[in-house]
């Protein structure tokens, strides 16, 4: 591990905070409740929207673009992350967080009122841009406002805030989808924006607003080169996703343009050596992408697989992921304990092996004799591993980042996360469509038996993602710097 140990970055506008106490102690209680409420909102959206997505795609005649409904969010979030990192480093996290929450809500409204799949995807894109602003701003808040000893605990609290949405979200979204229609799942969530706005923003203004203290020097301006690279990575990811969904020879052209935009942008926005898995911070950033890409690439298809191949209702299909929220929080709690710190790397290797096992076991449900609850158990195991890995990558990143670099490095971590989601969803989405995935909705999405079955279309999603997770287990062995050789 690098010896770099960052100080808690004090905002020029923030009053000093007394030492001691936990994240719910007097010095941190209001701030913790506020930012956890933001994570709660994001979590509820993710679990609820994932449950409603199969029905929305069918009614909008967009099953062939099913993966795009997820990846559009990640594509535009890439631009939002880079902008948020620079914005937060230079002016504080308050404004990008407020704008991001507003954009997040606006995207939900756009998707909820869509009459064609293209508008639905547009709404997801707007929502993704807002989400990108929010998540990086929250990391900067954690870096500035919390002592280093408290950061594992607040990351564990972030994970714990997924538990209730993971249990209630699928049930609520499924019930609303079946009784009122899928649109109300999207249109109802923006109401929750009020809570973060009322609670989080005033607390952040008091504790983490304003630019980093640079010792009297004027804060640097926005890095226009990084903004151009961010735009390039978003456009490139979008073109790559479009080419993967179109599946025509003509689509090779936008695909090639997308790759040409992505490669220099990735090299410029991620730490040097990331895709060579160089030890230390580059491998931390790479592992985040590998873990998130493999898990989300597979998870996006679990409800669709259960609805179309086993005839489950949207409620039951979405509920199959609910236990995963509990085990994810458990894994994050384990990594937050002081006694596990010396074994963090081993825990992360074990976590990635759990992710691979969960992804590999889930498609067993394609065999009719296998119980329909099998994916729920498999996803609980994989989510436990993700809790160990994701919480640890966040802690390690902040530990390896100087205060004035917290925004940029947090953006790099989230870019790796989102870009891996886009690329891997594009790949498995193309394979899914090529093997007849676009026809799986016939007769199934209302929860009735019968219709077209394409189990091979799902296998080309889950099996490659399990292999990617195994690669992540190797990357997890490279998070610590090699000790310098002794001389003399």
PDB file of C-alpha atoms in Angstrom, residues 19-120:
ATOM      1  CA  UNK A  19     -12.691  14.995  17.041  1.00  0.00           C
ATOM      2  CA  UNK A  20     -14.147  11.770  18.323  1.00  0.00           C
ATOM      3  CA  UNK A  21     -17.527  10.132  18.049  1.00  0.00           C
ATOM      4  CA  UNK A  22     -18.977   8.030  15.275  1.00  0.00           C
ATOM      5  CA  UNK A  23     -20.787   8.955  12.089  1.00  0.00           C
ATOM      6  CA  UNK A  24     -23.971   9.475  14.114  1.00  0.00           C
ATOM      7  CA  UNK A  25     -22.227  11.414  16.875  1.00  0.00           C
ATOM      8  CA  UNK A  26     -23.107  15.064  17.482  1.00  0.00           C
ATOM      9  CA  UNK A  27     -20.447  16.341  15.066  1.00  0.00           C
ATOM     10  CA  UNK A  28     -21.652  14.245  12.124  1.00  0.00           C
ATOM     11  CA  UNK A  29     -25.257  13.195  12.755  1.00  0.00           C
ATOM     12  CA  UNK A  30     -27.099  15.667  10.512  1.00  0.00           C
ATOM     13  CA  UNK A  31     -24.603  15.320   7.677  1.00  0.00           C
ATOM     14  CA  UNK A  32     -24.664  11.506   7.837  1.00  0.00           C
ATOM     15  CA  UNK A  33     -28.450  11.327   7.819  1.00  0.00           C
ATOM     16  CA  UNK A  34     -28.588  13.778   4.923  1.00  0.00           C
ATOM     17  CA  UNK A  35     -26.145  12.061   2.584  1.00  0.00           C
ATOM     18  CA  UNK A  36     -27.411   8.597   3.470  1.00  0.00           C
ATOM     19  CA  UNK A  37     -30.879   9.805   2.448  1.00  0.00           C
ATOM     20  CA  UNK A  38     -29.421  10.646  -0.973  1.00  0.00           C
ATOM     21  CA  UNK A  39     -28.019   7.123  -1.306  1.00  0.00           C
ATOM     22  CA  UNK A  40     -31.390   5.775  -0.180  1.00  0.00           C
ATOM     23  CA  UNK A  41     -33.033   7.642  -3.054  1.00  0.00           C
ATOM     24  CA  UNK A  42     -30.574   6.250  -5.591  1.00  0.00           C
ATOM     25  CA  UNK A  43     -31.008   2.745  -4.167  1.00  0.00           C
ATOM     26  CA  UNK A  44     -34.788   2.880  -4.293  1.00  0.00           C
ATOM     27  CA  UNK A  45     -34.654   4.055  -7.891  1.00  0.00           C
ATOM     28  CA  UNK A  46     -32.290   1.275  -8.932  1.00  0.00           C
ATOM     29  CA  UNK A  47     -34.315  -1.535  -7.380  1.00  0.00           C
ATOM     30  CA  UNK A  48     -37.711  -0.172  -8.414  1.00  0.00           C
ATOM     31  CA  UNK A  49     -36.793   0.718 -11.980  1.00  0.00           C
ATOM     32  CA  UNK A  50     -35.085  -2.632 -12.508  1.00  0.00           C
ATOM     33  CA  UNK A  51     -38.337  -4.369 -11.576  1.00  0.00           C
ATOM     34  CA  UNK A  52     -40.465  -2.270 -13.939  1.00  0.00           C
ATOM     35  CA  UNK A  53     -38.033  -2.314 -16.849  1.00  0.00           C
ATOM     36  CA  UNK A  54     -39.173  -5.586 -18.519  1.00  0.00           C
ATOM     37  CA  UNK A  55     -42.797  -4.407 -18.709  1.00  0.00           C
ATOM     38  CA  UNK A  56     -41.799  -0.912 -19.860  1.00  0.00           C
ATOM     39  CA  UNK A  57     -39.627  -2.336 -22.632  1.00  0.00           C
ATOM     40  CA  UNK A  58     -42.416  -4.597 -23.835  1.00  0.00           C
ATOM     41  CA  UNK A  59     -45.116  -1.922 -23.877  1.00  0.00           C
ATOM     42  CA  UNK A  60     -42.809   0.450 -25.754  1.00  0.00           C
ATOM     43  CA  UNK A  61     -41.884  -2.324 -28.194  1.00  0.00           C
ATOM     44  CA  UNK A  62     -38.260  -2.043 -27.129  1.00  0.00           C
ATOM     45  CA  UNK A  63     -37.147  -5.486 -25.906  1.00  0.00           C
ATOM     46  CA  UNK A  64     -34.360  -5.387 -28.486  1.00  0.00           C
ATOM     47  CA  UNK A  65     -33.084  -2.210 -26.786  1.00  0.00           C
ATOM     48  CA  UNK A  66     -33.491  -3.595 -23.271  1.00  0.00           C
ATOM     49  CA  UNK A  67     -29.794  -3.351 -22.417  1.00  0.00           C
ATOM     50  CA  UNK A  68     -29.705   0.212 -23.775  1.00  0.00           C
ATOM     51  CA  UNK A  69     -32.290   1.213 -21.199  1.00  0.00           C
ATOM     52  CA  UNK A  70     -29.677   0.440 -18.538  1.00  0.00           C
ATOM     53  CA  UNK A  71     -26.492   1.487 -20.318  1.00  0.00           C
ATOM     54  CA  UNK A  72     -27.828   4.927 -21.365  1.00  0.00           C
ATOM     55  CA  UNK A  73     -27.759   5.815 -17.676  1.00  0.00           C
ATOM     56  CA  UNK A  74     -24.118   4.814 -17.345  1.00  0.00           C
ATOM     57  CA  UNK A  75     -23.100   6.457 -20.635  1.00  0.00           C
ATOM     58  CA  UNK A  76     -24.117   9.994 -19.700  1.00  0.00           C
ATOM     59  CA  UNK A  77     -23.069   9.530 -16.094  1.00  0.00           C
ATOM     60  CA  UNK A  78     -19.487   9.440 -17.378  1.00  0.00           C
ATOM     61  CA  UNK A  79     -19.688  13.100 -18.401  1.00  0.00           C
ATOM     62  CA  UNK A  80     -21.447  14.011 -15.176  1.00  0.00           C
ATOM     63  CA  UNK A  81     -18.719  12.347 -13.108  1.00  0.00           C
ATOM     64  CA  UNK A  82     -15.851  14.271 -14.664  1.00  0.00           C
ATOM     65  CA  UNK A  83     -17.721  17.578 -14.456  1.00  0.00           C
ATOM     66  CA  UNK A  84     -18.660  16.872 -10.852  1.00  0.00           C
ATOM     67  CA  UNK A  85     -15.087  16.006  -9.882  1.00  0.00           C
ATOM     68  CA  UNK A  86     -13.725  19.290 -11.218  1.00  0.00           C
ATOM     69  CA  UNK A  87     -16.684  21.306  -9.960  1.00  0.00           C
ATOM     70  CA  UNK A  88     -16.406  19.857  -6.462  1.00  0.00           C
ATOM     71  CA  UNK A  89     -12.623  20.243  -6.244  1.00  0.00           C
ATOM     72  CA  UNK A  90     -12.814  23.898  -7.276  1.00  0.00           C
ATOM     73  CA  UNK A  91     -16.081  25.136  -5.748  1.00  0.00           C
ATOM     74  CA  UNK A  92     -17.126  22.447  -3.299  1.00  0.00           C
ATOM     75  CA  UNK A  93     -19.611  19.570  -3.658  1.00  0.00           C
ATOM     76  CA  UNK A  94     -22.804  21.493  -2.789  1.00  0.00           C
ATOM     77  CA  UNK A  95     -23.721  22.798  -6.249  1.00  0.00           C
ATOM     78  CA  UNK A  96     -22.985  19.639  -8.277  1.00  0.00           C
ATOM     79  CA  UNK A  97     -24.982  17.654  -5.737  1.00  0.00           C
ATOM     80  CA  UNK A  98     -28.007  19.967  -5.965  1.00  0.00           C
ATOM     81  CA  UNK A  99     -27.930  20.101  -9.776  1.00  0.00           C
ATOM     82  CA  UNK A 100     -27.423  16.348  -9.942  1.00  0.00           C
ATOM     83  CA  UNK A 101     -30.450  15.578  -7.792  1.00  0.00           C
ATOM     84  CA  UNK A 102     -32.562  17.853  -9.989  1.00  0.00           C
ATOM     85  CA  UNK A 103     -31.347  16.166 -13.175  1.00  0.00           C
ATOM     86  CA  UNK A 104     -31.929  12.746 -11.659  1.00  0.00           C
ATOM     87  CA  UNK A 105     -35.574  13.615 -10.990  1.00  0.00           C
ATOM     88  CA  UNK A 106     -36.071  15.211 -14.427  1.00  0.00           C
ATOM     89  CA  UNK A 107     -34.832  12.057 -16.148  1.00  0.00           C
ATOM     90  CA  UNK A 108     -37.285   9.911 -14.225  1.00  0.00           C
ATOM     91  CA  UNK A 109     -40.156  12.141 -15.335  1.00  0.00           C
ATOM     92  CA  UNK A 110     -38.994  11.966 -18.971  1.00  0.00           C
ATOM     93  CA  UNK A 111     -38.865   8.152 -18.915  1.00  0.00           C
ATOM     94  CA  UNK A 112     -42.167   7.875 -17.072  1.00  0.00           C
ATOM     95  CA  UNK A 113     -44.002   9.928 -19.709  1.00  0.00           C
ATOM     96  CA  UNK A 114     -42.328   8.282 -22.751  1.00  0.00           C
ATOM     97  CA  UNK A 115     -44.498   6.844 -25.516  1.00  0.00           C
ATOM     98  CA  UNK A 116     -41.628   5.345 -27.526  1.00  0.00           C
ATOM     99  CA  UNK A 117     -38.478   3.551 -26.420  1.00  0.00           C
ATOM    100  CA  UNK A 118     -36.220   6.316 -27.774  1.00  0.00           C
ATOM    101  CA  UNK A 119     -37.717   8.886 -25.392  1.00  0.00           C
ATOM    102  CA  UNK A 120     -37.536   6.379 -22.555  1.00  0.00           C
TER     103      UNK A 120
END
